C-alpha positions as a printed NumPy array, in Angstrom:
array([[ -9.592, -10.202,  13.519],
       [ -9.258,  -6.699,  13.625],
       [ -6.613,  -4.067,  13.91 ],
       [ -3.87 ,  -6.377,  16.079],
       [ -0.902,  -4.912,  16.294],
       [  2.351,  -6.424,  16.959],
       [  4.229,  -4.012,  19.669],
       [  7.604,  -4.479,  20.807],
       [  8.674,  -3.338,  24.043],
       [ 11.989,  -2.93 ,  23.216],
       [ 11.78 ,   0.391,  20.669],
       [ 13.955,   3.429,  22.047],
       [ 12.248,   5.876,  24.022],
       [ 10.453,   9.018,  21.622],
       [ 10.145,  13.007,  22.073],
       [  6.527,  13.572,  21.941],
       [  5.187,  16.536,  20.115],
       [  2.312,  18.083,  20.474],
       [ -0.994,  17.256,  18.152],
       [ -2.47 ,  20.167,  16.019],
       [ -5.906,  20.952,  15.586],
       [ -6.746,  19.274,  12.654],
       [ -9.399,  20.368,  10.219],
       [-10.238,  17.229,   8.568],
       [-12.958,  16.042,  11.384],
       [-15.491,  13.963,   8.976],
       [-18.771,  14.997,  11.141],
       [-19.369,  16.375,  14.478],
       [-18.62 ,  13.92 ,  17.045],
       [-15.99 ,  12.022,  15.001],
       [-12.516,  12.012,  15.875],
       [ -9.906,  13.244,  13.15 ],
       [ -7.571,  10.623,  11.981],
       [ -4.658,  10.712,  14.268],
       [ -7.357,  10.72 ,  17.153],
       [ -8.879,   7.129,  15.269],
       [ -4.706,   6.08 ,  14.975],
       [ -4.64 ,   6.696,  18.386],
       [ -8.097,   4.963,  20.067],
       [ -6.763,   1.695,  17.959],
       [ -3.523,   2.019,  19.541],
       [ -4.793,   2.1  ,  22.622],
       [ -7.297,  -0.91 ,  21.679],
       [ -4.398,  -3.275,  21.209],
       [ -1.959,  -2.001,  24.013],
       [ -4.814,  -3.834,  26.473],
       [ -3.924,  -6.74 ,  25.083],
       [  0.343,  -5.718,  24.726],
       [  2.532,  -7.077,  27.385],
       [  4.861,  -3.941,  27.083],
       [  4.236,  -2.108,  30.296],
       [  2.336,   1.853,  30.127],
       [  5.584,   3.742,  30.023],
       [  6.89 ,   1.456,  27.266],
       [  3.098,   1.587,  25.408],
       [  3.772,   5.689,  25.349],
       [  6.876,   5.671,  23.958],
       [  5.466,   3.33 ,  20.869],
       [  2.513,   5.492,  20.68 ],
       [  4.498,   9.042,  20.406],
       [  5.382,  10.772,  17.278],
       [  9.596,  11.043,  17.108],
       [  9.975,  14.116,  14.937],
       [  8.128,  16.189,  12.691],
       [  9.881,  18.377,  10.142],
       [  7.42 ,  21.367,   8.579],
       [  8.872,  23.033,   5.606],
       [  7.761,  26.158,   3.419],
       [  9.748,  27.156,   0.613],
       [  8.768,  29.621,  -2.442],
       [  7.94 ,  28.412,  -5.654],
       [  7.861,  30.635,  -8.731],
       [  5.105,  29.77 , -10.953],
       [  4.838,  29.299, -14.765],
       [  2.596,  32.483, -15.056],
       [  5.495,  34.294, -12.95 ],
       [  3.642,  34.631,  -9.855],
       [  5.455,  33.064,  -6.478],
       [  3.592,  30.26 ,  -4.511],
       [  4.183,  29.451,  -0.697],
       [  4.457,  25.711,  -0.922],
       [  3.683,  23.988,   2.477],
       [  5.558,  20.931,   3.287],
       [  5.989,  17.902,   5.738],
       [  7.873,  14.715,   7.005],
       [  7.173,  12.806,  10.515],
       [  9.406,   9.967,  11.67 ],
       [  7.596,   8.002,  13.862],
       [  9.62 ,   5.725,  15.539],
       [ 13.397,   4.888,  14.963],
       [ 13.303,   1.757,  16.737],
       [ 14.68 ,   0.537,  13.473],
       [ 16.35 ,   2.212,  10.658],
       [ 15.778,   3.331,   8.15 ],
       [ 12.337,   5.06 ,   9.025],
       [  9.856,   4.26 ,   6.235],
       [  7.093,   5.793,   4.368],
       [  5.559,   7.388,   1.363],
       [  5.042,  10.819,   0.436],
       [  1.71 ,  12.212,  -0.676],
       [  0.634,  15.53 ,  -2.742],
       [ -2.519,  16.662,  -1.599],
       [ -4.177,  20.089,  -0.938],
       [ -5.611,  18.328,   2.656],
       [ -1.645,  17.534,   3.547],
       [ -1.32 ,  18.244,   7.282],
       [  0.71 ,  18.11 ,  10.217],
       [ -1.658,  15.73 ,  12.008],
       [ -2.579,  13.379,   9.499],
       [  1.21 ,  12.92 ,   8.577],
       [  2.25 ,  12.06 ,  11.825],
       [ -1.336,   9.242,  11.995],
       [  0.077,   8.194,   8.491],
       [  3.858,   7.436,   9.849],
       [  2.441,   5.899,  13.18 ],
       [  0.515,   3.251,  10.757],
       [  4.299,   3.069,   8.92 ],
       [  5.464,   1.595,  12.46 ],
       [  2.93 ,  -0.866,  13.23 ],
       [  2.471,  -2.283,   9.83 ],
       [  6.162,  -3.233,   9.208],
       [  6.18 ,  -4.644,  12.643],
       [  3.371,  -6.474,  11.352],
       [  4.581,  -8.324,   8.241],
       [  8.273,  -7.828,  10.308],
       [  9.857,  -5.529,   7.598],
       [ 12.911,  -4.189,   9.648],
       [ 11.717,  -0.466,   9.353],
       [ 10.46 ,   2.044,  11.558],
       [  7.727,   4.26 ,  10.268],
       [  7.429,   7.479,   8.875],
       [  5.623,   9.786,   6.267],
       [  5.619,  12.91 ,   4.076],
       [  3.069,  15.669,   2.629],
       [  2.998,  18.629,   0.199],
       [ -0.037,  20.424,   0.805],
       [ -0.791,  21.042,  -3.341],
       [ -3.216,  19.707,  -6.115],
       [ -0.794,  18.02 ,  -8.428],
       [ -3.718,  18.159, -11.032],
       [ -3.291,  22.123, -10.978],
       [  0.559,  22.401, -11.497],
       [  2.508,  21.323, -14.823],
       [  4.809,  19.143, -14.993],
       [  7.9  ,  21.809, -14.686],
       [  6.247,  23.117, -11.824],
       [  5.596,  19.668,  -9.861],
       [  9.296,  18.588, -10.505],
       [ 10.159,  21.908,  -9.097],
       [  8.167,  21.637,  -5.635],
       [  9.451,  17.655,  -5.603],
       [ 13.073,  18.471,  -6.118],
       [ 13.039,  21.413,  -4.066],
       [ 11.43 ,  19.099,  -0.735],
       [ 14.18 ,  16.715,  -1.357],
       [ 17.017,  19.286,  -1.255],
       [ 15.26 ,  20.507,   2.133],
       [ 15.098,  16.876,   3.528],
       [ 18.411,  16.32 ,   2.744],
       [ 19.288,  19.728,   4.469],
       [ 17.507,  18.196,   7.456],
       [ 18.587,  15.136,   7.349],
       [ 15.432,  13.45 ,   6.674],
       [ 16.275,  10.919,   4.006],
       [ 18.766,   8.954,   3.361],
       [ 19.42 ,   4.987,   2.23 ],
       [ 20.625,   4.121,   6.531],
       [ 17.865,   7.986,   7.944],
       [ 14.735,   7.823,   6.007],
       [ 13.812,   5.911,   2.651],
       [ 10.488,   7.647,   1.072],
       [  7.744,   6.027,  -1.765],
       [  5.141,   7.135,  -3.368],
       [  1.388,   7.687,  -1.813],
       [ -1.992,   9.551,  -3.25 ],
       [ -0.917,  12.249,  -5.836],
       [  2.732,  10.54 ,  -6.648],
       [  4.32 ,   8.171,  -8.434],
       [  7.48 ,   6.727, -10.436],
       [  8.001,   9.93 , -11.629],
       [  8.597,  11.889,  -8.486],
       [ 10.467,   9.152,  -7.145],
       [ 12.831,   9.153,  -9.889],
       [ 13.351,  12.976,  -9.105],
       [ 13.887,  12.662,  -5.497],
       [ 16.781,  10.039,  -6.7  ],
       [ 18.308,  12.366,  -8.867],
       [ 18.331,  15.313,  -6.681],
       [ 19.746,  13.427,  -3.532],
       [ 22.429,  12.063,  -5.388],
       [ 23.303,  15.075,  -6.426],
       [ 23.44 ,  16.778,  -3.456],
       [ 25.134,  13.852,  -1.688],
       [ 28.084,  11.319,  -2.588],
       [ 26.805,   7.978,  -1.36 ],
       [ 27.402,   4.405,  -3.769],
       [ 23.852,   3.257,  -1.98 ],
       [ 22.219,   6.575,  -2.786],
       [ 19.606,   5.094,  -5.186],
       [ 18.397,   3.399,  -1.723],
       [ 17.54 ,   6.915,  -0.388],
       [ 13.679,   6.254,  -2.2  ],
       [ 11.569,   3.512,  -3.48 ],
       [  8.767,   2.967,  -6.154],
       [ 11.511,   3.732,  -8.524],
       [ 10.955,   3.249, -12.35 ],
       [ 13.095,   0.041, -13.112],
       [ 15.573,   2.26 , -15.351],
       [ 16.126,   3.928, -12.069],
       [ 16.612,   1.698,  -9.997],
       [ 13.367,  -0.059,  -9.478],
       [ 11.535,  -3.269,  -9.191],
       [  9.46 ,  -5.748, -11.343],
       [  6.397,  -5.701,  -9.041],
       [  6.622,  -2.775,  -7.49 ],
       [  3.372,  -0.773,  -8.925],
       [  0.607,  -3.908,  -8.194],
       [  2.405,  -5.072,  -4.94 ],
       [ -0.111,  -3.179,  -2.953],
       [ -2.845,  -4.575,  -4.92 ],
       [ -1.776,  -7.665,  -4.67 ],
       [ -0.893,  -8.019,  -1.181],
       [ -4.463,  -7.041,  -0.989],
       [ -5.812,  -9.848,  -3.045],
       [ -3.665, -12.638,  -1.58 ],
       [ -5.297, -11.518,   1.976],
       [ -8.75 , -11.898,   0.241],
       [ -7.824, -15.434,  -1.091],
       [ -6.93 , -16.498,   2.256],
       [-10.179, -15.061,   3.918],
       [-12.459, -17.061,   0.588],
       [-11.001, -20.478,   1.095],
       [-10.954, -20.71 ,   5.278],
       [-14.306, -21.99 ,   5.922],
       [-14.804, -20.448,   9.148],
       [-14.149, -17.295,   8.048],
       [-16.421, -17.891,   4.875],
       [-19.248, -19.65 ,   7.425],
       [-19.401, -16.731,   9.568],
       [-20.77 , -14.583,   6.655],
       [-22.918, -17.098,   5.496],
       [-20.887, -17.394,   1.823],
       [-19.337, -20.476,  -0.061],
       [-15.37 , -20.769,  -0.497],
       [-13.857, -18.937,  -3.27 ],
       [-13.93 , -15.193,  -4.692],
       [-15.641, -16.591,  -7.596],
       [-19.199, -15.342,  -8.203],
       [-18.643, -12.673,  -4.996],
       [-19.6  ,  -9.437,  -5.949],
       [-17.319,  -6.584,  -5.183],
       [-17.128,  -2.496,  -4.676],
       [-14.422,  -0.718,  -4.73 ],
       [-13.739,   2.843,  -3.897],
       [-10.884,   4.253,  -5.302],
       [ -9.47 ,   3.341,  -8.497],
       [ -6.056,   4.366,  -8.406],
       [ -2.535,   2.481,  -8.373],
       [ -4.552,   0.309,  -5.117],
       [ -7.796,   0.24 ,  -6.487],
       [ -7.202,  -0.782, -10.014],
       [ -4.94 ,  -3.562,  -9.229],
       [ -6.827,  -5.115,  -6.388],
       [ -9.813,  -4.985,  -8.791],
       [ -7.982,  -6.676, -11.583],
       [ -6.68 ,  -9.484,  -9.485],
       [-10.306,  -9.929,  -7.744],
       [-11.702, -10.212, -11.665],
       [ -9.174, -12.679, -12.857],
       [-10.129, -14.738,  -9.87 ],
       [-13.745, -14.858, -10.994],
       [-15.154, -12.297,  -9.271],
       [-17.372,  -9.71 , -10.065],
       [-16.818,  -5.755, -10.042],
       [-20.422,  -4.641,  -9.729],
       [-19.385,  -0.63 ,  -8.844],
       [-16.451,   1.08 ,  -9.432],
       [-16.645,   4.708,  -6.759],
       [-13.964,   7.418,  -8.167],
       [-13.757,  11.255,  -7.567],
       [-15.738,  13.143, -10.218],
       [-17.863,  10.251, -10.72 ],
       [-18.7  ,   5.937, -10.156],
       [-19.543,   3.253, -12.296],
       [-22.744,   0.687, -11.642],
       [-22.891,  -2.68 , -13.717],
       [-26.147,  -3.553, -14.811],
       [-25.249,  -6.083, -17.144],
       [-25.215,  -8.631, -14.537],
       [-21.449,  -9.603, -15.274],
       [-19.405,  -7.176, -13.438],
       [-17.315,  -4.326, -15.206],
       [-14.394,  -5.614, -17.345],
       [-11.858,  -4.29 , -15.095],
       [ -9.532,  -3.431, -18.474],
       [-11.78 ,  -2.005, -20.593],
       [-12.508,   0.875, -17.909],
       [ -8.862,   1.039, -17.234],
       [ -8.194,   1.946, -21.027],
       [-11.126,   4.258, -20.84 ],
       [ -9.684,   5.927, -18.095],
       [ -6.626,   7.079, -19.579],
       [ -7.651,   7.9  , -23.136],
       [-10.239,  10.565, -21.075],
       [ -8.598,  11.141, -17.806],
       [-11.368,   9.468, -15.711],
       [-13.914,   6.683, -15.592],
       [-17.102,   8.915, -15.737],
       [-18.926,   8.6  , -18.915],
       [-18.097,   4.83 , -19.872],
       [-20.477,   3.486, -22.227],
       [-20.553,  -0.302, -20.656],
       [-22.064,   1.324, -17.112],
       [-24.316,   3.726, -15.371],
       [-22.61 ,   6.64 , -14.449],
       [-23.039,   8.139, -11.125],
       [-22.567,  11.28 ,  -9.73 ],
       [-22.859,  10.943,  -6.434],
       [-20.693,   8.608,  -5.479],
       [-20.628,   8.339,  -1.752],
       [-24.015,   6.503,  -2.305],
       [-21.852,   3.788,  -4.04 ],
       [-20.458,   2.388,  -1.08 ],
       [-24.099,   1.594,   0.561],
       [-25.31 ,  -0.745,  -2.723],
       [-26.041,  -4.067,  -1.615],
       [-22.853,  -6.391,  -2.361],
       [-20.266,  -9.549,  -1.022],
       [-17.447,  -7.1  ,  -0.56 ],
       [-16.589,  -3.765,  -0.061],
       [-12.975,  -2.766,  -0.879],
       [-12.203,   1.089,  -0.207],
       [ -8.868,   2.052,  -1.666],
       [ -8.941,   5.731,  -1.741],
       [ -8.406,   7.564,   1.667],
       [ -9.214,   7.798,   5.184],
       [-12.083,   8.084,   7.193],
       [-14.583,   6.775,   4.218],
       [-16.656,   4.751,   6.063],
       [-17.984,   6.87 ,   9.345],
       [-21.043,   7.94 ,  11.331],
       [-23.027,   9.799,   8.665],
       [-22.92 ,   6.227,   6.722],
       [-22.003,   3.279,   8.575],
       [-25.312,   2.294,   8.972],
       [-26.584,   2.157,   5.046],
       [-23.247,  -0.216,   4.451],
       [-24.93 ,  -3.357,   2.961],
       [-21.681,  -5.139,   2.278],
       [-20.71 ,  -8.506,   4.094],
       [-16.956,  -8.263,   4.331],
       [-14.865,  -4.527,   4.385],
       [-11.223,  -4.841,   3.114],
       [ -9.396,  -2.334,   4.463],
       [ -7.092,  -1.372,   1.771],
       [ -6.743,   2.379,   2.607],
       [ -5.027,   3.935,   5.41 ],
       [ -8.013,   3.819,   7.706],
       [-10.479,   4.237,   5.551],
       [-13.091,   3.204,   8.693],
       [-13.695,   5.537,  11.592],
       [-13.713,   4.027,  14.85 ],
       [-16.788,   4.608,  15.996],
       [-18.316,   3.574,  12.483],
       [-16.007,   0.522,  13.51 ],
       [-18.638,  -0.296,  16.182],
       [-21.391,   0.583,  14.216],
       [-20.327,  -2.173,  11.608],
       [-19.238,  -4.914,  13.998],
       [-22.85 ,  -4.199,  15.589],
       [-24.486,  -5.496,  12.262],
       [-22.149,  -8.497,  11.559],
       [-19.648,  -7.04 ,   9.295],
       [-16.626,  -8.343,   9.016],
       [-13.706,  -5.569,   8.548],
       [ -9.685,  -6.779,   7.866],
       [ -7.231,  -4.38 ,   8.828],
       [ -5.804,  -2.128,   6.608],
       [ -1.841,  -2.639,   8.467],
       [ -1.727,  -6.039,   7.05 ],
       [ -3.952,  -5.476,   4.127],
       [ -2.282,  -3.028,   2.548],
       [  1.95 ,  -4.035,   3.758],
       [  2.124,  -5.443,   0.023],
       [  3.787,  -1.829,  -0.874],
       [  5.965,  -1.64 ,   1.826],
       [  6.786,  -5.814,   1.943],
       [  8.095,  -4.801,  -1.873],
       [  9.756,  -1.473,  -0.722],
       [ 11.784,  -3.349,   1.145],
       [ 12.845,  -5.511,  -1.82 ],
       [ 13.775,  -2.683,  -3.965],
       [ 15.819,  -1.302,  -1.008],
       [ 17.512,  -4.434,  -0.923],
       [ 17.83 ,  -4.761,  -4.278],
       [ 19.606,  -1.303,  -4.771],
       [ 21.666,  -2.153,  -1.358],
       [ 23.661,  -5.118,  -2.899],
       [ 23.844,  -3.504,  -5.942],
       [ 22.192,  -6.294,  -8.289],
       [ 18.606,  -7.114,  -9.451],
       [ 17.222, -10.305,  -8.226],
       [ 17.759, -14.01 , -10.185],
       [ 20.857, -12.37 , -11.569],
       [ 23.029, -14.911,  -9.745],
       [ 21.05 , -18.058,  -9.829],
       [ 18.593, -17.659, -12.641],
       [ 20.422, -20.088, -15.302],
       [ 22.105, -21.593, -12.765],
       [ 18.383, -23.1  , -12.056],
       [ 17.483, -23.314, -15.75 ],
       [ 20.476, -25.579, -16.333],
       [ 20.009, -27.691, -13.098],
       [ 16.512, -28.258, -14.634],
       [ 17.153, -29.279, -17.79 ],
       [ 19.303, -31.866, -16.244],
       [ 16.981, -33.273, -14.467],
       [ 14.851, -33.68 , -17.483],
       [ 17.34 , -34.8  , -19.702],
       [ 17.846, -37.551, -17.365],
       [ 14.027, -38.702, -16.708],
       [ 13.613, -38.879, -20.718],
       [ 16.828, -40.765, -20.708],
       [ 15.619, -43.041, -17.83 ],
       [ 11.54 , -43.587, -18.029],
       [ 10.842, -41.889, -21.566],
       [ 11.088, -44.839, -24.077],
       [ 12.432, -42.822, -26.817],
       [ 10.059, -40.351, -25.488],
       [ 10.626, -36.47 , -25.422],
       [  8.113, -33.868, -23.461],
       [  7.366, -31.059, -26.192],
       [ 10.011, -27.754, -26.348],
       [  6.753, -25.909, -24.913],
       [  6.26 , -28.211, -21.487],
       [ 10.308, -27.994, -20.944],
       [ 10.532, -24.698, -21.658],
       [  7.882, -24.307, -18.52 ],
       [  8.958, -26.909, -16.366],
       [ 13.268, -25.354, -16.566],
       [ 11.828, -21.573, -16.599],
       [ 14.187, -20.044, -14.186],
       [ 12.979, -17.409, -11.093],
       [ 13.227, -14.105, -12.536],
       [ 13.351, -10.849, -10.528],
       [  9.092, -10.567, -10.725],
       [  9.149, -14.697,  -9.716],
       [ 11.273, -13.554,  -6.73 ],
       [  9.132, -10.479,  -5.849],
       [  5.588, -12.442,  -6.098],
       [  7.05 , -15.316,  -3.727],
       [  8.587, -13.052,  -1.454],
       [  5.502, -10.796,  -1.44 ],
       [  3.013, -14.014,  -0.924],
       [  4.812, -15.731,   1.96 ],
       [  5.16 , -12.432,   3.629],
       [  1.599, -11.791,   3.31 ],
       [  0.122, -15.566,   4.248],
       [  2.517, -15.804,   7.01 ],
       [  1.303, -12.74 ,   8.801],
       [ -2.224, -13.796,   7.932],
       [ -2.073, -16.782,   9.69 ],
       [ -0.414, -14.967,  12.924],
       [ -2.9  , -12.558,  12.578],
       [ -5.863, -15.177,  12.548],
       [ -4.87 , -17.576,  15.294],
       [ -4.073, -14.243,  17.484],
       [ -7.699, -13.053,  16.983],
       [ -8.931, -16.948,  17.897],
       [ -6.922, -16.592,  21.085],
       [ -7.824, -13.17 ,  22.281]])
């Protein structure tokens, strides 16, 4: 079940560019992260029936903008801010992908991040081609003035470039960004540019911008309905030696961001049980037996600013060591190239849900498979973002939210229907205001999104599943 990828032979033909030396190697002897995008690549292109010259013009890298642009400080001193944006493939358009604000940003790991873009929304058949974007900065070490400055200032140079655009290149956020800096990108593009579909140049948008109901747990949740699936197939469940159902599984996750916090949440609700939470500057251990409330440390988190020092867990330090307790399931949700050589073999977990941009090293990979570990693929375990990205696109496209059209419309129809039951079988009988307020609710833009998001997800599950029986 791992890492299939659905290639098409028919994407256009792609520059190649050459790879940098990267400097984010996890141990001797590992490869860096575009080397791991690329031995998976080449893992599934055995099994592609797209001939070689077709399988290395997926595999290339399109274009790759770098950009470095001054930015004057609020102490008056001027920065050199370090910038990129790699379109992977343009096989369709628009390209697709997030942009991150880290101080590890680099040329190399944004071009592995876009190539992931391509094969995920092949995947889950979102009609984008891949792409991604870095600033090489600490948001935590920059005010706010300062981070709208860098933000707005990348936009005006991608627009410069040509490098987004509602029909070029539609960004969203990633690690270090959010609502916020997707609201600025907006603003500045549509500034710089006259287009009625320019609030389709970004996703991830707050709703008073343009955005979606959904949008913020879709990753999350894309995540959970994956895990669902896996819990009630019994040969999936057999194979580990577990009973159906998340409830009573206990789970760690690493990472407890936007990804992180929502998976978790959905994972509690469904009865399961949180037993670590791994964060930088510190991790949470249950030892009440329960499993954290997943709420209570959200709420703790930001009244303080992070989860360390919660009074209803142990706090660790070191949280690396985290990932090796004994548990069910292991969910990292933070970055790549978590799970690798140096601790592959203390993993203790049964199942690893990939929902991290390669959060697994390849040859950990082998490592893991060698001890019966089951891993799920981060390109369809974490598409819920992109599945939804594509709905907000949509949404800002036609130039209505969705529901508007049909929402009473349905509501109506319904209480039709009931009218004429009560009329028909009810005996002088009427169902209570609160069961027909239920059964005539009509689909709302969030009903639309969670459908939309759910058969996208199970569909591609179950392609996924019977193409890993077969090969």
């Amino acid at each position: 079940m791992r890492r299939l990828l659905s290639l098409k032979p028919q994407w256009s033909a792609i520059a190649f560019f050459p790879r940098f030396k990267s400097s984010t190697c996890v141990a001797t002897g590992e490869p860096t992260f575009l080397e791991a995008v690329d031995i998976y690549f080449e893992k599934a292109a055995k099994l592609a029936a797209a001939t070689p010259d077709i399988l290395n013009q997926i595999k290339a890298c399109n274009n790759l903008l770098k950009l470095q642009f001054p930015l004057k400080r609020s102490d008056g001193t001027v920065q050199l801010i370090e910038a990129y944006r790699a379109q992977h493939s343009h096989h369709r358009l628009p390209v697709k992908g997030g942009i991150r604000m880290a101080p590890n940003v680099e040329a190399n790991e944004t071009m592995a991040l876009a190539a992931l873009m391509t094969f995920k929304c092949a995947l889950v058949d979102i009609p984008f081609g891949g792409a991604k974007g870095g600033i090489k900065v600490d948001p935590t070490k920059y005010c706010l003035l300062e981070k709208e400055a860098i933000v707005r200032r990348y936009t005006s140079e991608l627009v410069k470039k040509s490098f987004i655009g509602p029909a070029l290149d539609v960004p969203a956020p990633d690690y270090g960004t959010g609502p916020q800096e997707m609201a600025w990108i907006k603003d500045t593009y549509e500034q710089l540019r006259s287009d009625i579909n320019g609030s389709a140049c970004v996703t991830g948008k707050p709703l008073e911008e343009g955005g979606i109901h959904g949008r913020q747990e879709a990753t999350g949740l894309g995540v959970f309905y994956c895990l669902r699936e896996f819990f009630n197939s019994e040969d999936c469940v057999n194979s580990l030696g577990l009973n159906l159902g998340i409830k009573g599984k206990s789970f760690i996750i690493q990472g407890f961001g936007n990804v992180g916090r929502h998976t978790s949440t959905f994972v509690q609700e469904a009865g399961g049980r949180i037993i670590a939470i791994a964060e930088l500057g510190g991790g949470l251990v249950d030892e009440s037996g329960a499993g954290l409330d997943v709420g209570q440390v959200q709420r703790y988190q930001e009244q303080h600013g992070t989860i360390s020092g919660f009074p209803r867990a142990k706090t660790v330090l070191e949280t690396s060591s985290l990932l090796e307790l004994p548990c069910d399931v292991l969910i990292p949700a933070a970055l790549e190239s978590q799970i690798h050589t140096g601790n592959a073999a203390r993993i203790q977990a049964k199942l690893i849900v990939e929902a991290a941009n390669g959060p697994v090293t390849p040859p950990a990979e082998k490592l893991l498979e060698e001890k019966g570990i089951i891993i799920l693929p981060d390109l369809l375990l974490n598409a819920g973002g992109v599945t939804v990205s594509y709905f907000e696109w949509l949404k800002n496209l036609n130039h209505i939210h969705f529901g508007r059209m049909s929402r009473r419309m349905e509501e109506h129809g319904k209480k039709e229907l009931l009218n004429v039951l009560e009329h028909q079988f009810g005996n002088g009988n009427r169902l209570s205001e609160e069961v027909r307020k239920v059964l005539t609710k009509g689909n709302t833009e969030a009903d639309f999104v969670s459908s939309g998001l759910e058969e996208t997800m199970l569909v591609t599950w179950e392609k996924v599943k019977n193409t890993a029986k077969q090969r």
